[in-house]
Amino acid sequence: MLETQDLTPAKTRLHANLLAFALPALALTTSFGIGAIQALALILFAWHFRHGVFDCYRDNWRSVRPLVLAFGAFFLFSLLRMVLDQQPLRTLDGPSRMLFGLACIGVFCHLRPQPRHFWLGLCYGTLAAAALAVLQTQFWGMPRAEGFTHHAITFGDLALAMGLMSICSLNTSRELRYLPALALLAGIVASALSASRGGWLAFPLVALPLARYGYQMHGKRMLVALGMAAALCVLAYLVPATGVAQRVAEAVSDIQGYLARGDATTSVAIRLELWKASWLMFIDNPWLGVGRDNFDIALHALAAQGMIQNSPALGFSSSHNDALHFLATGGLLDFSLLLVMYAAPFQFFRHMLHASDQGQRPLALAGMVMVLCFVGFGLTDTMFWLMAPKLFYVTMVCSLAGICLHLTRGASAPRRILVTRTDNIGDVVLTLPIAGWLKQRYPGVHITFLVRRYAAHTVGQCRHVDEVVAVEDHPDLAQHLRSAGYDTVLLAFPKRSIAMAAWRAGIGHRIGTSHRFYHWFTCNDMVRFSRVKSQLHEAQLNFELLRPLGLQQVPPLQEVWPLYGLQAPASDKVDALLGGQGYHLILHTKSNGNGREWPLAHFTQLARLLQAYGDVKLWLTGSAAEGELLAQQAPALLALPNVNNVCGKLDLRELLALIGRADGLVASGTGPLHLSAALGRPTLGLFPPIKPIDIARWGALGAQAENLAAAQACGQCQDKAACRCMEAITPQQVCDVIVRWRRQRQERQSA
């Protein structure tokens, strides 16, 4: 994998590379490493804020927003609780440092360090941690390795996390070679020498993403490295000198003693007693908990009430489980914040893994691995209660995010876009112009439309659409979307099931409107606009969905209709139907109840007026049900000699062919009207002067499209049955337009 060329000035690049190297290299080998890096990042943040750092947040706000909200919300709620609970100012120490960690995003994105320096620092830092663990346990007489953290569990967990992160850098640089594999083994050794058992629960959580994404990036070398790590773990268990087997046996014995005899004096049993106490605290205070500084007070209160034993557990100030500790001390509110602090970074790195690879994928995998490690570590320890691990977490998350963002700058152009439009054919047609607009802006982009089966052939006639998918053909839509490899989805027609499928499929960029509640959970980019209140045409409104792609302009109407790209198919049935000479005019009398319709009596009068022109042949189109309505409500129209009723006799493909061959079409605001306009045929739309169903919103758009409406509303428009706006459009007005079309065609033919 080649790294991108770095055009940063040499001095700035040197500072950036040193910072990227020092972050992981000093994390476990000094007592001040992470704190010093964060302090330096804050200084650089202030120094460069107006000269690049701010731009990093602004230009990447869609991506970094969840991270900022996650850690920012934790600080804000901590501040609020400090005031309401009258807690000392020191309770803000940890939350404020997590807030300050967000500075690393902008600093690393702006300074643009080369990734290999981060990998070198991570590998050397893990190797040094293992060496320190050997010194402490084998030469300095310490029973458990604890590095400079003064907490053996923290040291073992973070060393293991760094080792697992290191293996993500296989094949990223020639300088690394075997360092990542050695670092993984070193992390396992340091963890084993710390005698921390709980951290090993992280292995099952990270195994799947490491195997899946690691194999995609590094091939069989990743599987070999993971196999060696698994073998080392087994070996550590089998060799008595390591003490691993003894620690496992002790854990099993502790659990059995607690369950059978209620013995809460052993190591694991103490944890079980703390977990029981934490759950009791949560049950009594489910919303806000007992208070972040009140765990030990509540613990002793439970013992005084006889609800837990008087055991060594009373000497602890935390639950030894992140989830239970947050529930006990902060209730569901704090627990939800914990989940967000897991989910926001995980989703960020997942998105980076699925983005076009610019060298960021190994870093994104390392970030995902670290998040999963902390989930696993949190099962047996309070990682977000202790200062060192939570500072490590936020600083590493934000630094990796910043490096990923600088690597992917300029690489965000979509490659495979899915447009979902599973409603009526008219709405689908008015969405087609965005495909032409995208093709102009992103040459080579692959565009797929997800539609209902009946509209699939019609959309397939658009030259800007590369593929059409019928939603009915895929019962497991998420699986199909996942296998198709879309990087962007435009939810042009909001539908909960499709939005959920796009989210489950892991499509990296999911764009929808903010007016659908479920989009707040399924989309990672939402556009805020109102279709009802907007002055734009319906076809223009669809362009609003392109704003998150950097396409801010909504084209004027005269630039929209040339983007349809729709072509009429050939049909032998239609050719035989129309026969030879004549002026063929389609009258689409109904609208399937979707709009205000021109009265059937007016259509009948129009047909009678057109009898004066012997070559004019009228074709009534619609569904079979609409044909039955015509037979009941307008028998005089069907009886006219110049009228041909083909309602229910053509499918949508054949209707499109008929429209393409016809000389004109008249209809109210319905699908065939927009099909005719999109094909460039003479088209006349009949509309009421009522917002939002007027010409301005739904009028036909096309090279030869026209629209008619009454000069003013009738005043009874709220009652559809009483409204007379459509009646105000006279048959003679419509006839005059058709006669003009006919004359213009004759002039073209004689020219």
XYZ file of C-alpha atoms in Angstrom:
751
model
C 0.000 0.000 0.000
C 1.508 3.313 -1.074
C 1.225 6.364 1.123
C -0.089 9.587 -0.317
C 2.367 12.325 -1.181
C 2.795 14.851 1.617
C 3.261 18.476 0.589
C 3.399 19.837 4.160
C 6.459 22.045 4.852
C 9.385 20.047 6.242
C 9.402 21.692 9.687
C 5.674 21.197 10.197
C 5.885 17.638 8.904
C 8.685 16.883 11.367
C 6.616 18.172 14.289
C 3.585 16.200 13.116
C 5.540 12.980 12.682
C 7.182 13.321 16.103
C 3.776 13.882 17.680
C 2.297 10.848 15.914
C 5.245 8.697 17.005
C 5.290 9.913 20.611
C 1.587 9.358 21.254
C 1.696 5.545 21.342
C 5.410 5.250 22.129
C 5.081 7.090 25.458
C 1.632 5.822 26.440
C 2.850 2.950 28.644
C 6.569 3.661 28.906
C 6.190 6.886 30.900
C 3.831 8.133 33.565
C 3.232 11.409 31.734
C 3.097 10.391 28.060
C -0.607 10.645 27.218
C -1.158 13.737 29.361
C 1.815 15.498 27.784
C 0.617 14.670 24.258
C -2.841 16.004 25.034
C -1.418 19.200 26.538
C 0.776 19.702 23.468
C -2.220 19.059 21.225
C -4.176 21.771 23.047
C -1.338 24.252 22.512
C -1.135 23.390 18.816
C -4.937 23.565 18.594
C -4.920 27.148 19.864
C -1.887 28.091 17.761
C -3.258 26.788 14.452
C -6.972 27.252 15.098
C -7.431 30.169 12.721
C -4.944 28.825 10.198
C -6.248 25.397 9.356
C -7.514 23.563 12.425
C -10.951 25.186 12.323
C -11.239 24.304 8.628
C -10.673 20.646 9.506
C -13.741 20.592 11.745
C -15.832 22.666 9.342
C -14.968 20.647 6.227
C -15.423 17.308 7.985
C -18.255 18.232 10.322
C -20.528 15.469 9.056
C -17.907 12.880 10.008
C -16.655 14.352 13.290
C -20.015 15.540 14.613
C -20.854 12.241 16.387
C -17.457 12.247 18.135
C -17.813 15.865 19.238
C -21.348 15.252 20.472
C -20.382 12.045 22.299
C -17.475 13.406 24.346
C -18.958 16.907 24.536
C -22.228 15.580 25.935
C -20.338 13.600 28.590
C -18.638 16.805 29.739
C -21.806 18.923 29.652
C -23.845 16.419 31.645
C -20.962 16.079 34.101
C -20.938 19.865 34.533
C -24.694 19.887 35.056
C -24.532 17.093 37.616
C -21.700 18.822 39.452
C -23.879 21.916 39.866
C -27.092 20.091 40.754
C -25.458 17.551 43.080
C -23.100 20.167 44.564
C -20.096 18.008 43.816
C -16.514 19.295 44.106
C -14.815 20.781 41.058
C -12.425 17.836 40.837
C -15.264 15.688 39.487
C -14.817 17.529 36.171
C -11.175 16.463 35.866
C -11.841 13.336 33.800
C -14.746 14.692 31.701
C -12.807 17.879 30.883
C -9.785 15.886 29.707
C -12.058 13.830 27.487
C -13.447 17.075 26.067
C -9.937 18.433 25.497
C -9.057 15.233 23.670
C -11.264 16.410 20.810
C -8.512 18.910 19.955
C -6.461 15.997 18.604
C -8.869 15.609 15.676
C -8.142 19.040 14.251
C -4.441 19.020 15.165
C -3.621 15.687 13.526
C -5.851 16.439 10.522
C -4.194 19.829 9.967
C -0.570 18.818 10.634
C -0.924 15.688 8.466
C 1.582 13.249 9.972
C 2.644 10.263 7.909
C 0.925 7.099 9.171
C 4.135 5.057 9.315
C 5.390 7.180 12.218
C 2.285 6.353 14.226
C 2.740 2.656 13.444
C 6.412 2.774 14.432
C 5.533 4.478 17.714
C 2.783 1.928 18.394
C 5.037 -1.069 17.728
C 8.015 0.281 19.675
C 5.749 1.370 22.527
C 4.253 -2.123 22.822
C 7.656 -3.802 22.661
C 8.965 -1.432 25.341
C 5.936 -2.169 27.529
C 6.656 -5.912 27.288
C 10.325 -5.322 28.157
C 9.271 -3.235 31.158
C 6.883 -6.000 32.246
C 9.715 -8.560 32.115
C 11.985 -6.287 34.150
C 9.360 -5.674 36.811
C 8.344 -9.307 37.296
C 11.589 -11.182 36.619
C 14.260 -8.826 37.946
C 12.662 -6.283 40.258
C 10.625 -8.770 42.248
C 7.195 -7.285 41.526
C 4.364 -9.886 41.615
C 2.500 -8.224 38.725
C 3.683 -5.924 35.951
C 2.077 -2.514 36.161
C 4.420 -0.301 34.147
C 4.059 3.327 35.179
C 0.290 3.150 35.529
C 0.420 1.901 39.166
C -2.451 -0.395 38.236
C -1.664 -3.861 36.910
C -5.033 -4.388 35.223
C -4.824 -1.067 33.359
C -1.270 -1.780 32.231
C -2.111 -5.285 31.005
C -5.261 -4.174 29.202
C -3.670 -1.208 27.419
C -0.625 -3.258 26.417
C -2.898 -5.907 24.934
C -4.908 -3.230 23.094
C -1.732 -1.729 21.628
C -0.559 -5.146 20.492
C -3.858 -5.871 18.775
C -3.817 -2.423 17.163
C -0.245 -2.952 15.947
C -1.123 -6.024 13.908
C -3.408 -3.829 11.772
C -0.284 -2.282 10.192
C 0.934 -5.404 8.377
C 2.150 -4.566 4.836
C 1.666 -0.814 5.318
C 5.368 0.059 5.145
C 8.657 -1.689 4.415
C 10.084 -0.145 7.577
C 7.743 -2.179 9.725
C 8.273 -5.662 8.275
C 7.920 -8.024 11.238
C 7.391 -5.340 13.882
C 3.563 -5.608 13.920
C 3.634 -9.354 14.606
C 6.297 -8.899 17.278
C 4.262 -6.096 18.836
C 1.191 -8.329 18.992
C 3.181 -11.009 20.780
C 4.672 -8.347 23.068
C 1.219 -7.107 23.985
C 0.139 -10.630 24.902
C 3.294 -11.109 27.001
C 2.792 -7.812 28.861
C -0.837 -8.712 29.516
C 0.103 -12.160 30.812
C 2.804 -10.738 33.120
C 0.310 -8.256 34.540
C -1.734 -11.304 35.628
C -4.884 -9.631 34.269
C -7.457 -12.169 33.221
C -10.412 -9.983 32.320
C -8.651 -8.265 29.428
C -8.525 -11.509 27.491
C -12.298 -11.290 27.043
C -11.547 -8.712 24.358
C -10.057 -11.386 22.092
C -13.391 -12.787 20.826
C -14.679 -9.270 20.168
C -11.752 -8.223 17.975
C -11.147 -11.562 16.266
C -13.913 -11.157 13.677
C -13.053 -7.625 12.418
C -9.342 -8.438 12.452
C -9.894 -11.584 10.427
C -12.430 -10.032 8.046
C -10.919 -6.639 7.303
C -7.361 -7.688 8.038
C -7.560 -10.459 5.466
C -8.960 -8.006 2.892
C -6.058 -5.620 3.485
C -3.140 -7.925 4.258
C -4.093 -11.344 2.968
C -2.951 -14.564 4.598
C -0.258 -12.833 6.668
C -2.979 -11.492 8.937
C -4.488 -14.941 9.450
C -1.024 -16.371 10.162
C -0.331 -13.644 12.724
C -3.664 -14.220 14.439
C -3.019 -17.954 14.442
C 0.368 -17.404 16.072
C -1.235 -15.188 18.718
C -3.843 -17.845 19.452
C -1.117 -20.475 19.676
C 0.842 -18.302 22.094
C -2.228 -17.931 24.296
C -2.692 -21.694 24.357
C 1.004 -22.167 25.099
C 0.843 -19.657 27.926
C -1.992 -21.660 29.418
C -0.171 -24.983 29.055
C 3.178 -23.827 30.503
C 2.871 -23.782 34.317
C 5.635 -21.208 34.739
C 3.455 -18.490 33.194
C 0.833 -18.843 35.914
C -1.992 -18.436 33.378
C -3.529 -21.837 34.024
C -3.352 -21.227 37.770
C -5.107 -17.875 37.398
C -7.867 -19.468 35.298
C -8.323 -22.266 37.835
C -8.496 -19.720 40.647
C -11.184 -17.788 38.771
C -13.306 -20.912 38.340
C -12.830 -21.828 41.992
C -13.750 -18.293 43.105
C -17.001 -18.379 41.128
C -17.919 -21.807 42.487
C -17.208 -20.708 46.046
C -19.336 -17.597 45.696
C -22.283 -19.436 44.179
C -22.141 -22.441 46.478
C -21.038 -20.980 49.819
C -21.497 -17.247 49.375
C -17.755 -16.732 49.854
C -17.119 -13.106 48.823
C -13.504 -12.900 49.974
C -11.713 -14.136 46.849
C -10.634 -12.007 43.860
C -13.397 -12.904 41.411
C -16.019 -13.241 44.163
C -15.310 -9.660 45.239
C -16.152 -8.545 41.713
C -19.377 -10.564 41.771
C -20.352 -8.934 45.049
C -19.589 -5.489 43.617
C -21.700 -6.275 40.566
C -24.579 -7.341 42.796
C -24.284 -4.149 44.810
C -24.133 -2.026 41.638
C -27.297 -3.592 40.321
C -29.096 -2.928 43.606
C -28.009 0.725 43.455
C -29.362 0.995 39.925
C -32.685 -0.618 40.832
C -33.189 1.947 43.610
C -32.026 4.906 41.465
C -32.653 3.944 37.830
C -32.536 7.379 36.202
C -29.652 9.275 37.819
C -27.972 6.661 40.006
C -26.540 7.263 43.472
C -24.117 9.960 42.286
C -20.711 9.694 40.677
C -18.861 10.299 43.964
C -21.169 8.254 46.152
C -20.417 4.659 45.169
C -18.556 3.721 48.352
C -21.165 5.477 50.526
C -23.979 3.576 48.820
C -21.923 0.366 49.058
C -21.601 0.634 52.832
C -25.265 1.573 53.117
C -26.226 -1.668 51.364
C -23.988 -3.615 53.733
C -25.594 -1.907 56.749
C -28.996 -2.958 55.448
C -27.809 -6.560 55.095
C -28.314 -6.593 51.331
C -24.654 -7.453 50.671
C -22.000 -9.127 52.794
C -19.429 -7.460 55.007
C -16.541 -8.493 52.802
C -13.364 -7.047 51.270
C -15.646 -5.666 48.525
C -16.440 -2.770 50.885
C -12.934 -1.442 50.362
C -13.537 -0.729 46.662
C -14.783 2.523 45.097
C -15.983 1.200 41.755
C -18.004 -1.648 40.295
C -15.145 -3.259 38.340
C -17.504 -3.166 35.342
C -18.016 -0.077 33.209
C -21.673 -0.661 32.352
C -22.701 -1.489 35.934
C -20.671 1.383 37.369
C -22.324 3.888 35.030
C -25.747 2.452 35.854
C -25.089 2.513 39.598
C -23.579 5.997 39.843
C -25.302 7.759 36.952
C -28.353 5.691 36.090
C -29.684 5.278 32.588
C -28.537 8.785 31.680
C -24.847 8.029 32.243
C -25.213 4.559 30.779
C -26.562 6.030 27.550
C -23.549 8.365 27.434
C -21.246 5.356 27.781
C -22.966 3.618 24.877
C -22.597 6.751 22.741
C -18.888 6.992 23.585
C -18.526 3.428 22.293
C -20.836 3.773 19.284
C -19.682 7.123 17.853
C -15.996 6.152 17.379
C -16.942 2.658 16.237
C -19.238 4.039 13.533
C -16.644 6.604 12.458
C -13.967 3.959 11.963
C -16.443 1.623 10.311
C -17.272 4.346 7.803
C -13.551 4.890 7.153
C -13.113 1.167 6.552
C -15.773 1.243 3.841
C -14.550 4.475 2.234
C -12.274 4.506 -0.815
C -8.856 3.439 0.447
C -6.360 6.288 0.611
C -4.197 4.596 3.228
C -6.666 5.147 6.088
C -8.138 1.646 6.316
C -5.431 0.078 8.538
C -5.734 3.059 10.894
C -9.518 2.725 10.886
C -9.225 -0.974 11.698
C -6.892 -0.134 14.583
C -9.435 2.377 15.867
C -12.248 -0.160 15.643
C -10.118 -2.748 17.434
C -9.363 -0.308 20.242
C -13.052 0.499 20.758
C -13.930 -3.201 20.898
C -11.041 -3.825 23.288
C -12.421 -1.219 25.669
C -15.848 -2.853 25.474
C -14.217 -6.144 26.458
C -12.011 -4.602 29.141
C -15.036 -2.842 30.594
C -16.615 -6.186 31.451
C -14.177 -6.717 34.327
C -12.834 -3.228 35.093
C -13.953 0.400 35.119
C -11.943 1.828 32.231
C -13.857 5.121 32.203
C -13.526 5.616 35.969
C -9.742 5.428 36.050
C -7.904 8.404 34.560
C -5.203 6.637 32.530
C -7.435 4.383 30.374
C -10.080 7.002 29.587
C -7.378 9.515 28.662
C -5.764 6.857 26.455
C -9.135 6.105 24.837
C -10.184 9.621 23.888
C -6.707 10.746 22.804
C -6.158 7.679 20.650
C -9.651 7.827 19.133
C -9.379 11.491 18.197
C -5.797 11.245 16.932
C -6.614 8.288 14.691
C -9.724 10.120 13.477
C -7.648 13.173 12.571
C -5.107 11.127 10.604
C -7.882 9.258 8.776
C -9.550 12.533 7.820
C -6.397 14.044 6.345
C -5.745 10.880 4.334
C -9.257 10.847 2.881
C -9.386 14.514 1.934
C -10.347 14.844 -1.718
C -11.272 11.178 -1.849
C -14.912 11.540 -0.872
C -16.354 11.555 -4.384
C -19.026 8.845 -4.525
C -18.421 5.821 -6.734
C -21.631 3.778 -6.395
C -24.814 5.690 -5.594
C -28.184 4.153 -4.826
C -31.284 6.338 -5.272
C -34.406 4.946 -3.597
C -37.737 5.973 -5.143
C -40.393 3.355 -4.477
C -43.518 5.479 -4.946
C -45.497 6.510 -8.046
C -44.056 6.711 -11.539
C -44.508 10.495 -11.793
C -42.384 11.053 -8.686
C -39.806 8.607 -10.030
C -39.582 10.488 -13.338
C -39.096 13.812 -11.558
C -36.169 12.260 -9.665
C -34.310 11.170 -12.822
C -32.670 14.596 -13.422
C -30.461 14.185 -10.355
C -28.894 11.159 -12.080
C -27.915 13.336 -15.036
C -26.632 16.043 -12.680
C -24.496 13.520 -10.776
C -23.093 12.115 -14.018
C -21.994 15.615 -15.011
C -20.297 16.275 -11.666
C -18.850 12.803 -11.104
C -17.978 11.204 -14.467
C -17.753 7.469 -14.057
C -20.055 7.261 -11.034
C -22.325 4.204 -11.063
C -25.975 5.078 -10.342
C -28.616 2.549 -9.350
C -32.322 3.270 -8.816
C -34.334 1.215 -6.334
C -37.969 1.299 -7.499
C -41.137 -0.769 -7.515
C -41.178 -3.528 -10.088
C -43.776 -1.873 -12.311
C -41.501 1.164 -12.814
C -38.242 -0.742 -13.344
C -38.370 -0.905 -17.150
C -39.212 2.777 -17.457
C -36.290 3.852 -15.268
C -34.096 1.486 -17.260
C -34.803 3.672 -20.303
C -32.890 6.554 -18.691
C -29.381 6.782 -20.133
C -28.044 8.245 -16.870
C -29.083 5.210 -14.802
C -26.659 2.275 -14.882
C -28.794 -0.258 -13.032
C -32.358 -0.641 -11.811
C -33.348 -2.798 -8.840
C -36.944 -3.753 -8.044
C -37.567 -3.716 -4.313
C -39.977 -6.695 -4.558
C -37.178 -8.889 -5.942
C -35.109 -8.714 -2.747
C -36.851 -9.912 0.436
C -33.553 -9.471 2.312
C -32.827 -6.008 0.990
C -29.982 -5.324 3.436
C -28.081 -8.374 2.186
C -28.454 -7.235 -1.423
C -27.341 -3.694 -0.633
C -24.346 -5.028 1.294
C -23.222 -7.261 -1.562
C -23.729 -4.509 -4.168
C -21.104 -2.321 -2.511
C -22.869 1.035 -2.577
C -20.965 3.829 -0.858
C -23.830 6.370 -0.950
C -27.603 6.100 -0.719
C -30.047 8.931 -1.408
C -33.364 8.208 0.314
C -35.395 10.291 -2.149
C -38.617 8.638 -1.016
C -38.551 8.107 2.769
C -39.468 4.608 3.843
C -38.514 3.130 7.192
C -37.775 -0.393 5.976
C -35.451 0.835 3.225
C -33.674 3.257 5.552
C -33.140 0.415 8.029
C -31.846 -1.865 5.271
C -29.333 0.788 4.157
C -28.177 1.181 7.758
C -27.887 -2.578 8.291
C -25.995 -2.926 5.013
C -23.380 -0.505 6.295
C -23.602 1.904 3.353
C -21.070 4.558 4.293
C -23.016 7.692 3.325
C -26.747 7.580 4.003
C -28.600 10.781 3.090
C -32.231 11.505 3.949
C -34.494 14.313 5.054
C -34.544 15.468 8.654
C -38.353 15.343 8.745
C -38.461 11.575 9.209
C -37.808 10.512 12.806
C -36.243 7.196 11.831
C -33.670 9.001 9.655
C -32.106 10.341 12.848
C -31.093 6.769 13.641
C -30.488 5.341 10.168
C -28.897 8.260 8.276
C -25.556 9.868 8.944
C -26.393 12.953 6.882
C -29.750 14.712 6.888
C -30.973 17.564 4.732
C -33.388 20.046 6.238
C -36.027 21.359 3.833
C -39.806 21.413 3.581
C -41.498 20.174 0.424
C -44.814 21.711 1.430
C -43.467 25.206 2.112
C -40.818 25.351 -0.593
C -41.192 27.529 -3.690
C -39.170 25.066 -5.763
C -40.557 22.618 -8.300
C -40.742 18.994 -7.178
C -37.943 18.074 -9.591
C -35.745 20.797 -8.078
C -36.443 19.672 -4.516
C -34.742 16.346 -5.192
C -31.485 18.245 -5.750
C -31.532 19.256 -2.082
C -30.446 15.700 -1.262
C -27.186 16.297 -3.133
C -25.956 19.043 -0.804
C -24.080 16.612 1.492
C -22.135 15.489 -1.601
C -20.842 19.028 -2.066
C -23.344 19.894 -4.819
C -24.860 23.013 -3.280
C -26.500 24.435 -6.386
C -30.125 23.725 -7.240
C -30.302 24.208 -11.021
C -32.962 26.491 -12.529
C -35.907 24.825 -14.251
C -34.524 25.400 -17.742
C -31.506 23.283 -16.758
C -33.518 20.510 -15.128
C -35.532 19.031 -17.986
C -32.504 18.440 -20.292
C -31.226 16.076 -17.563
C -34.075 13.540 -17.855
C -32.194 11.303 -20.289
C -35.358 9.253 -20.896
C -35.862 7.368 -24.155
C -38.975 5.615 -25.483
C -38.673 1.887 -26.165
C -39.768 0.228 -29.404
C -43.001 -1.789 -29.373
C -44.496 -3.772 -32.229
C -47.838 -3.763 -30.421
C -47.886 0.046 -30.290
C -46.765 0.338 -33.913
C -49.630 -1.901 -34.989
C -52.039 0.013 -32.788
C -51.232 3.430 -34.216
C -50.994 2.300 -37.806
C -49.961 4.841 -40.430
C -50.827 8.503 -40.898
C -52.717 10.739 -38.530
C -52.232 13.068 -35.586
C -52.215 10.867 -32.492
C -53.141 12.585 -29.231
C -53.235 10.857 -25.843
C -55.857 11.908 -23.297
C -55.026 10.612 -19.823
C -58.257 11.477 -18.093
C -57.729 10.160 -14.542
C -54.928 10.530 -11.967
C -55.416 7.526 -9.698
C -56.718 9.957 -7.098
C -53.378 11.771 -6.825
C -54.514 15.216 -8.011
C -57.366 17.428 -9.123
C -58.756 16.075 -12.395
C -60.174 17.897 -15.393
C -63.907 17.025 -15.663
C -64.791 14.148 -17.967
C -67.438 16.389 -19.533
C -64.653 18.739 -20.607
C -62.707 15.840 -22.128
C -65.858 14.859 -24.024
C -66.337 18.405 -25.311
C -62.664 18.574 -26.297
C -63.015 15.352 -28.308
C -66.050 16.808 -30.085
C -64.147 20.002 -30.921
C -61.291 17.953 -32.366
C -63.683 16.058 -34.647
C -63.381 19.046 -36.961
C -59.854 17.869 -37.716
C -60.274 14.554 -39.470
C -56.691 13.346 -38.973
C -56.777 13.725 -35.156
C -57.050 10.390 -33.403
C -57.567 10.340 -29.630
C -56.224 7.609 -27.357
C -57.629 7.244 -23.860
C -55.068 5.723 -21.492
C -55.278 4.584 -17.886
C -55.637 1.495 -15.757
C -58.343 -1.127 -16.224
C -60.176 0.274 -13.198
C -60.046 3.754 -14.691
C -61.411 2.336 -17.950
C -64.403 0.980 -16.046
C -64.981 4.409 -14.502
C -64.930 5.966 -17.957
C -67.542 3.460 -19.138
C -69.777 4.399 -16.213
C -69.175 8.143 -16.063
C -68.383 9.165 -19.673
C -70.074 6.776 -22.131
C -70.533 9.681 -24.574
C -66.779 10.147 -24.739
C -66.159 6.485 -25.518
C -68.848 6.533 -28.212
C -67.170 9.245 -30.306
C -65.682 7.910 -33.579
C -62.314 9.654 -33.140
C -61.771 8.121 -29.657
C -59.863 4.884 -28.974
C -60.008 3.409 -25.475
C -56.844 1.479 -24.508
C -57.304 1.716 -20.728
C -55.966 -1.439 -19.090
C -54.627 -2.790 -22.390
C -51.051 -1.497 -22.061
C -48.436 -2.120 -19.437
C -46.132 0.724 -18.415
C -43.485 -0.212 -20.986
C -46.058 -0.160 -23.768
C -47.544 3.079 -22.457
C -44.082 4.641 -22.587
C -43.717 3.431 -26.173
C -47.133 4.882 -27.052
C -46.236 8.244 -25.513
C -42.963 8.226 -27.426
C -44.790 7.635 -30.730
C -47.724 9.975 -30.083
C -47.865 13.575 -31.228
C -49.017 14.958 -27.888
C -50.530 14.247 -24.496
C -53.040 16.050 -22.270
C -53.413 15.177 -18.582
C -53.652 16.605 -15.108
C -50.767 16.186 -12.646
C -50.078 12.470 -13.014
C -47.297 10.080 -14.054
C -47.938 9.912 -17.826
C -47.845 13.725 -17.949
C -44.270 13.727 -16.647
C -43.305 10.766 -18.822
C -44.444 12.669 -21.902
C -42.618 15.842 -20.859
C -39.454 13.868 -20.092
C -39.553 12.268 -23.553
C -39.696 15.736 -25.091
C -43.177 15.234 -26.550
C -45.764 18.059 -26.823
C -47.354 17.913 -23.388
C -50.136 19.918 -21.776
C -50.620 19.776 -17.998
C -53.902 20.904 -16.437
C -53.606 22.185 -12.851
C -55.543 24.077 -10.199
C -54.069 27.363 -8.900
C -53.764 25.839 -5.414
C -50.537 25.462 -3.488
C -48.834 23.053 -3.184
C -50.451 21.190 -6.103
C -50.119 23.977 -8.637
C -47.981 24.393 -11.753
C -45.086 25.900 -9.792
C -44.719 22.670 -7.844
C -45.887 19.928 -10.213
C -46.043 21.432 -13.695
C -44.787 19.419 -16.674
C -41.123 20.130 -17.497
C -39.848 19.470 -20.978
C -38.718 20.876 -24.301
C -42.341 21.013 -25.514
C -44.201 21.012 -22.204
C -46.929 23.533 -21.377
C -49.311 23.961 -18.482
C -52.716 25.585 -18.011
C -54.463 26.739 -14.840
C -57.335 29.037 -13.928
C -56.396 32.660 -13.368
C -57.451 32.483 -9.704
C -58.766 29.989 -7.187
C -62.494 29.399 -6.945
C -62.636 29.938 -3.183
C -63.917 26.432 -2.422
C -60.615 24.639 -2.927
C -60.474 23.042 0.531
C -63.394 20.813 -0.451
C -62.180 18.701 -3.343
C -65.731 17.872 -4.418
C -66.834 21.514 -4.400
C -63.696 22.987 -6.015
C -64.373 24.425 -9.486
C -60.810 25.428 -10.391
C -60.338 22.656 -12.931
C -63.679 23.419 -14.560
C -62.413 26.953 -15.206
C -59.987 25.565 -17.801
C -62.232 25.452 -20.873
C -62.157 22.779 -23.589
C -61.596 25.536 -26.135
C -58.385 26.647 -24.378
C -57.055 23.096 -24.535
C -58.215 22.678 -28.120
C -56.368 25.835 -29.165
C -53.096 24.430 -27.798
C -53.581 21.098 -29.601
C -54.453 22.812 -32.896
C -51.262 24.865 -32.577
C -49.227 21.687 -32.016
C -50.839 20.137 -35.073
C -50.089 23.178 -37.217
C -46.467 23.284 -36.051
C -46.028 19.614 -36.920
C -47.401 20.209 -40.401
C -45.007 23.139 -40.854
C -42.048 20.988 -39.841
C -43.080 18.225 -42.208
C -43.462 20.630 -45.151
C -40.196 22.490 -44.421
